[in-house]
Amino acid sequence: TRNLGSEPRGSLLLVKGVLMAGKIVEVVSEHINPIIENLGYEVVEVEYAKKVDGMNLCFYIDSPNGITIDDCEKIHKLIDEPLDELNPTDDVPYILSVSSCGLDRPIKTDKDLKRNIGRLVDVKLYAPINKKKSFTGLLKGFDEVNIVIEENEVEIALSRKMVGNVALHLDF
């Protein structure tokens, strides 16, 4: 049994901060995401975290047509007032930002996988299979257990438990 009273004070504050950040993201997601989604955008992630310039509340958005700076500005203006009214941080100042996910964002959810079927992806595993830890291939499909790619005209089923990261393949 761990005695929490014996932990250094900073450890408890860190745990409390993480829990508070999670609650803020939960409240904001529940109230603000529908506003964004009603305009046809997908809220991929909401993040509340300490950065160099202080606390940041960031909405990462996407759409079938991609995201422009104008989209980010429009969403920022749209959610600024509702966020002020919601006051999710209980008057603790934060910087609000709205951003695209970027081309190199990880493909994490089933929705992400479905959207990227037929596209070239890079898959990194936690541990090697037959001395190989990285695969690049066409995303063919997925289910609860596997992600299926086609590499060099061979279909490969990779256990989702073994997959550390999936991202679109980028050629520069």
Protein backbone atom coordinates (compact mmCIF):
# COMPACT_ATOMS: atom_id res chain seq x y z
CA THR A 1 0.00 0.00 0.00
CA ARG A 2 1.31 3.42 -0.96
CA ASN A 3 0.93 6.17 1.57
CA LEU A 4 0.05 9.31 -0.39
CA GLY A 5 0.96 11.44 2.59
CA SER A 6 4.60 10.43 2.17
CA GLU A 7 4.78 11.61 -1.44
CA PRO A 8 6.61 14.85 -2.16
CA ARG A 9 4.20 17.75 -2.35
CA GLY A 10 4.97 18.39 -6.03
CA SER A 11 3.83 14.88 -6.98
CA LEU A 12 0.36 15.44 -5.57
CA LEU A 13 0.09 18.78 -7.33
CA LEU A 14 1.08 17.16 -10.61
CA VAL A 15 -1.59 14.47 -10.22
CA LYS A 16 -4.16 17.12 -9.27
CA GLY A 17 -3.14 19.24 -12.30
CA VAL A 18 -3.49 16.30 -14.69
CA LEU A 19 -6.91 15.47 -13.27
CA MET A 20 -8.01 19.10 -13.55
CA ALA A 21 -6.75 19.32 -17.13
CA GLY A 22 -8.70 16.16 -17.99
CA LYS A 23 -11.88 17.60 -16.48
CA ILE A 24 -11.42 20.87 -18.38
CA VAL A 25 -11.02 18.97 -21.67
CA GLU A 26 -14.10 16.89 -20.84
CA VAL A 27 -16.28 19.94 -20.07
CA VAL A 28 -15.03 21.90 -23.08
CA SER A 29 -15.50 18.91 -25.41
CA GLU A 30 -19.07 18.41 -24.22
CA HIS A 31 -20.10 22.05 -24.68
CA ILE A 32 -17.91 23.47 -27.45
CA ASN A 33 -17.28 20.56 -29.84
CA PRO A 34 -20.92 20.51 -31.04
CA ILE A 35 -20.62 24.18 -32.06
CA ILE A 36 -17.61 23.32 -34.23
CA GLU A 37 -19.11 20.09 -35.59
CA ASN A 38 -22.32 21.89 -36.61
CA LEU A 39 -20.23 23.75 -39.19
CA GLY A 40 -19.05 20.47 -40.73
CA TYR A 41 -15.65 20.29 -39.03
CA GLU A 42 -14.34 17.34 -37.05
CA VAL A 43 -12.78 18.00 -33.66
CA VAL A 44 -9.92 15.53 -33.65
CA GLU A 45 -8.54 16.47 -30.25
CA VAL A 46 -8.88 19.05 -27.50
CA GLU A 47 -5.75 19.68 -25.47
CA TYR A 48 -5.29 21.73 -22.29
CA ALA A 49 -1.63 21.84 -21.34
CA LYS A 50 1.12 24.03 -20.00
CA LYS A 51 3.40 25.39 -22.71
CA VAL A 52 6.25 27.90 -22.63
CA ASP A 53 3.80 30.81 -22.80
CA GLY A 54 1.43 29.47 -20.10
CA MET A 55 -1.69 27.33 -20.16
CA ASN A 56 -3.02 26.59 -23.64
CA LEU A 57 -6.41 25.31 -24.73
CA CYS A 58 -6.03 24.00 -28.26
CA PHE A 59 -8.63 22.57 -30.61
CA TYR A 60 -7.25 20.39 -33.40
CA ILE A 61 -9.74 20.29 -36.26
CA ASP A 62 -10.10 18.60 -39.62
CA SER A 63 -12.49 18.47 -42.56
CA PRO A 64 -12.74 16.46 -45.78
CA ASN A 65 -11.41 19.50 -47.69
CA GLY A 66 -8.50 20.08 -45.31
CA ILE A 67 -8.04 23.07 -43.01
CA THR A 68 -6.93 26.58 -43.93
CA ILE A 69 -5.87 29.49 -41.74
CA ASP A 70 -9.28 31.04 -42.50
CA ASP A 71 -11.01 27.95 -41.06
CA CYS A 72 -8.95 28.22 -37.87
CA GLU A 73 -9.72 31.93 -37.53
CA LYS A 74 -13.45 31.37 -38.14
CA ILE A 75 -13.64 28.63 -35.48
CA HIS A 76 -11.57 30.69 -33.02
CA LYS A 77 -13.97 33.63 -33.31
CA LEU A 78 -16.99 31.33 -33.11
CA ILE A 79 -15.96 29.59 -29.86
CA ASP A 80 -14.31 32.52 -28.03
CA GLU A 81 -17.50 33.92 -26.48
CA PRO A 82 -19.07 30.56 -25.57
CA LEU A 83 -15.80 29.60 -23.86
CA ASP A 84 -15.83 32.86 -21.89
CA GLU A 85 -19.39 32.09 -20.75
CA LEU A 86 -18.52 28.46 -19.90
CA ASN A 87 -15.39 29.56 -17.96
CA PRO A 88 -13.92 26.02 -17.91
CA THR A 89 -10.72 27.07 -16.13
CA ASP A 90 -12.51 28.98 -13.35
CA ASP A 91 -10.84 32.29 -14.34
CA VAL A 92 -7.33 30.83 -14.72
CA PRO A 93 -5.95 32.57 -17.83
CA TYR A 94 -5.17 30.48 -20.90
CA ILE A 95 -4.31 30.97 -24.55
CA LEU A 96 -6.92 29.68 -27.00
CA SER A 97 -5.72 28.24 -30.28
CA VAL A 98 -7.35 26.40 -33.15
CA SER A 99 -5.12 24.36 -35.42
CA SER A 100 -5.17 21.79 -38.17
CA CYS A 101 -3.81 18.40 -37.18
CA GLY A 102 -1.07 18.57 -39.78
CA LEU A 103 -0.23 16.07 -42.48
CA ASP A 104 1.97 14.02 -40.17
CA ARG A 105 -0.59 13.55 -37.40
CA PRO A 106 -0.95 10.04 -36.05
CA ILE A 107 -3.88 7.97 -37.28
CA LYS A 108 -5.34 6.85 -33.95
CA THR A 109 -9.06 6.19 -34.06
CA ASP A 110 -11.25 3.89 -36.13
CA LYS A 111 -12.66 7.03 -37.74
CA ASP A 112 -9.11 8.07 -38.73
CA LEU A 113 -8.40 4.59 -40.12
CA LYS A 114 -11.66 4.51 -42.10
CA ARG A 115 -10.92 7.94 -43.62
CA ASN A 116 -7.48 6.77 -44.75
CA ILE A 117 -8.31 3.37 -46.31
CA GLY A 118 -6.63 3.17 -49.70
CA ARG A 119 -3.88 5.61 -48.75
CA LEU A 120 -0.19 4.92 -48.23
CA VAL A 121 0.69 4.74 -44.52
CA ASP A 122 3.73 4.19 -42.32
CA VAL A 123 3.22 1.74 -39.45
CA LYS A 124 5.70 1.52 -36.58
CA LEU A 125 5.55 -1.42 -34.17
CA TYR A 126 6.49 -1.59 -30.50
CA ALA A 127 8.59 -4.70 -31.16
CA PRO A 128 9.91 -6.23 -34.38
CA ILE A 129 8.16 -8.99 -36.30
CA ASN A 130 10.67 -11.08 -38.29
CA LYS A 131 13.32 -8.45 -37.47
CA LYS A 132 11.17 -5.67 -38.96
CA LYS A 133 9.66 -2.81 -36.94
CA SER A 134 8.49 -0.41 -39.68
CA PHE A 135 6.13 -1.03 -42.56
CA THR A 136 4.96 1.20 -45.42
CA GLY A 137 1.95 0.10 -47.39
CA LEU A 138 -1.55 0.75 -48.61
CA LEU A 139 -4.08 0.73 -45.77
CA LYS A 140 -6.50 -2.01 -46.82
CA GLY A 141 -8.70 -2.33 -43.75
CA PHE A 142 -8.95 -2.88 -40.01
CA ASP A 143 -11.00 -4.49 -37.30
CA GLU A 144 -10.85 -4.64 -33.50
CA VAL A 145 -7.79 -6.89 -33.62
CA ASN A 146 -5.74 -6.01 -36.73
CA ILE A 147 -4.72 -3.27 -39.12
CA VAL A 148 -4.26 -4.64 -42.64
CA ILE A 149 -1.83 -3.07 -45.09
CA GLU A 150 -0.56 -4.14 -48.50
CA GLU A 151 3.22 -3.91 -48.81
CA ASN A 152 4.92 -5.02 -52.03
CA GLU A 153 1.67 -6.66 -53.22
CA VAL A 154 1.41 -8.76 -50.03
CA GLU A 155 -1.36 -8.19 -47.49
CA ILE A 156 -0.08 -8.05 -43.93
CA ALA A 157 -2.31 -8.14 -40.84
CA LEU A 158 -0.63 -6.33 -37.95
CA SER A 159 -1.98 -6.79 -34.45
CA ARG A 160 -3.26 -3.45 -33.10
CA LYS A 161 -1.65 -4.34 -29.76
CA MET A 162 1.75 -4.32 -31.51
CA VAL A 163 1.20 -1.04 -33.39
CA GLY A 164 2.85 1.98 -31.82
CA ASN A 165 2.08 4.53 -34.52
CA VAL A 166 0.29 4.85 -37.86
CA ALA A 167 0.67 7.98 -40.01
CA LEU A 168 0.24 8.96 -43.63
CA HIS A 169 3.36 8.29 -45.66
CA LEU A 170 4.90 11.57 -46.78
CA ASP A 171 7.34 11.82 -49.67
CA PHE A 172 9.39 15.00 -49.92
